[in-house]
XYZ file of C-alpha atoms in Angstrom:
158
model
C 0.000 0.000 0.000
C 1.631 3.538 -1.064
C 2.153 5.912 1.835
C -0.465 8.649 1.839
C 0.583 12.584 1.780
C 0.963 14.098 5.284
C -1.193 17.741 5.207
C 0.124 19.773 7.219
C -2.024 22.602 8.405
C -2.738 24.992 11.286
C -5.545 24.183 13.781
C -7.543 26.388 12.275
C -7.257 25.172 8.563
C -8.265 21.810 9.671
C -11.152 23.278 11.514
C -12.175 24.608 8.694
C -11.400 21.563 6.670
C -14.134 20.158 9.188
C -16.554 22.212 8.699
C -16.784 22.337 4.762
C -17.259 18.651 5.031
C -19.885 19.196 7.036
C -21.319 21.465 4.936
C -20.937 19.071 1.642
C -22.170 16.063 3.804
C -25.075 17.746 5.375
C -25.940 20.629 2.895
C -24.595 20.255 -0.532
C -24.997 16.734 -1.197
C -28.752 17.088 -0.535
C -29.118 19.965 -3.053
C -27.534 18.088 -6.040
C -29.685 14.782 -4.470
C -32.770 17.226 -5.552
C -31.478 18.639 -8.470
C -31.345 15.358 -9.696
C -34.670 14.255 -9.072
C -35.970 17.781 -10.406
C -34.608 17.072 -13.913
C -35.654 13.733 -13.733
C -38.718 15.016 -14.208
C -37.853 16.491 -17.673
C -38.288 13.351 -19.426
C -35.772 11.669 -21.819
C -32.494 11.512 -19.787
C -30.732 10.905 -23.070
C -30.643 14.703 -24.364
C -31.717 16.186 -20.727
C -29.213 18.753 -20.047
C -30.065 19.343 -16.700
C -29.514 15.946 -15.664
C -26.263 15.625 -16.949
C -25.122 18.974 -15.217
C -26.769 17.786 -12.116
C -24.761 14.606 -12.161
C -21.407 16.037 -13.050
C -21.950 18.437 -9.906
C -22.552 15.227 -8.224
C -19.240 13.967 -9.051
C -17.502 16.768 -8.453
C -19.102 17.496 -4.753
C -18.267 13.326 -3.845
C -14.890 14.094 -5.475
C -14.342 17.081 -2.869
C -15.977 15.408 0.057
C -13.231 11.863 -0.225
C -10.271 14.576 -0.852
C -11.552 16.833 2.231
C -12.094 13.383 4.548
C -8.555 12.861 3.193
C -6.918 15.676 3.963
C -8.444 15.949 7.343
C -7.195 11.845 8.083
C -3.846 12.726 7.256
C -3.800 16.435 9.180
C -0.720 17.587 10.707
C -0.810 19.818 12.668
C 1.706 23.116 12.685
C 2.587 23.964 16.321
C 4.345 26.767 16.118
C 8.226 26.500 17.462
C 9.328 28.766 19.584
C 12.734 27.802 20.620
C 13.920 30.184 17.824
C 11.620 32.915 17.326
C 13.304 34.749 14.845
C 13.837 31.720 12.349
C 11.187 31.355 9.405
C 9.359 28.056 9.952
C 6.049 26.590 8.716
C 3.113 28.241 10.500
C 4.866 31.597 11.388
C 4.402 34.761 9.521
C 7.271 36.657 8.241
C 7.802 40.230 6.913
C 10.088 40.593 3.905
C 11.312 43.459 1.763
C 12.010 42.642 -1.628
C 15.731 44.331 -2.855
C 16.884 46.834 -3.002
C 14.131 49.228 -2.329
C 10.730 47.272 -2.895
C 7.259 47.206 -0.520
C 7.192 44.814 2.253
C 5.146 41.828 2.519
C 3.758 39.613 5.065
C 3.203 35.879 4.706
C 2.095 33.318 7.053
C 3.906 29.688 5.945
C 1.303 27.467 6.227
C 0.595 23.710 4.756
C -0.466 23.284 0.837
C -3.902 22.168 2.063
C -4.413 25.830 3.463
C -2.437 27.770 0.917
C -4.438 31.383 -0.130
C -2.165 33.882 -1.607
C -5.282 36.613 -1.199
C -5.192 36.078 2.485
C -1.650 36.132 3.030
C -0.505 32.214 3.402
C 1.471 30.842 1.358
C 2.126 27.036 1.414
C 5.277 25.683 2.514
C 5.685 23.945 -1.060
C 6.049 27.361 -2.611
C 9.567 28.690 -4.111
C 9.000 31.616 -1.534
C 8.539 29.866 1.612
C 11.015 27.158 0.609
C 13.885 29.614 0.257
C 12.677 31.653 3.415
C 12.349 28.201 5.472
C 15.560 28.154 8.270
C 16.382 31.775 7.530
C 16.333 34.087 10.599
C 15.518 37.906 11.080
C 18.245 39.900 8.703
C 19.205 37.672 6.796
C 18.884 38.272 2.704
C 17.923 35.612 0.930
C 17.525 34.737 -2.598
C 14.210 33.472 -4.432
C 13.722 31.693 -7.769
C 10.713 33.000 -9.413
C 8.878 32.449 -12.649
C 9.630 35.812 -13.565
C 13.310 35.427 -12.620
C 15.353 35.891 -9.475
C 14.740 38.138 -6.601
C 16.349 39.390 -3.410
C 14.626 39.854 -0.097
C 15.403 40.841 3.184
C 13.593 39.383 6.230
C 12.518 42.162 8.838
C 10.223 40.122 11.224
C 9.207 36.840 12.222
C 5.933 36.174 14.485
């Protein structure tokens, strides 16, 4: 038997985790369940679009649901380390300035099952957080990019 992916996430993304699968157990899967039945109704389930969209939402919400159980079996947990608290490690956030003079940014190094650029975490898979990873506060560190190298400084850890 292969060896299942470890997810590692924060409390709080496997909460969450928890409660979309609630949601898609409880909720969701009962809406497509009556969609279903609905355009059943429509006759000829040969040419009966409605059906077929129906049923491919089906798929796609039992598709989520076995990833989400999934993810949520193999959860682990981030606890934050704090016998260095100014090294970059998963589950902290840290405040770069891109070189020589750009904005600074905050991320928060969290697990790919939690990842949301537009909220400020970044997964631990990314070439950002991989090249941060073990650097402390001060410490300039290069990052390989799609759009090419870059330089950043770390200001702050948390």
């Amino acid at each position: 038997m292969a060896v299942e992916k470890s997810y590692y996430m924060t409390q709080e993304g496997k909460e969450k985790l928890e409660q979309e699968l609630h949601y898609l157990k409880t909720e969701r899967r009962q809406e497509v369940v009556e969609r279903i039945k609905v355009a059943r109704d429509f006759g000829d389930l040969s040419e009966n679009s409605e059906y077929d969209a129906a049923k491919d939402e089906q798929a796609f919400v039992e598709s989520r649901i076995a990833q989400v159980e999934k993810m949520i079996r193999n959860a682990v947990i981030i606890e934050n380390d704090d016998q260095n608290p100014n090294m970059v490690s998963l589950g902290k956030s840290v405040t770069f300035q891109e070189l020589p003079d750009g904005d600074k940014e905050t991320y928060t190094i969290v697990g790919s099952a939690e990842a949301d650029p537009f909220e400020g975490k970044i997964s631990n898979d990314s070439p950002m957080a991989q090249s941060l990873i073990g650097q402390e506060v001060g410490s300039e560190v290069s990052v390989a990019t799609p759009g090419g190298e870059i330089y950043v400084k770390i200001i702050d850890v948390k």
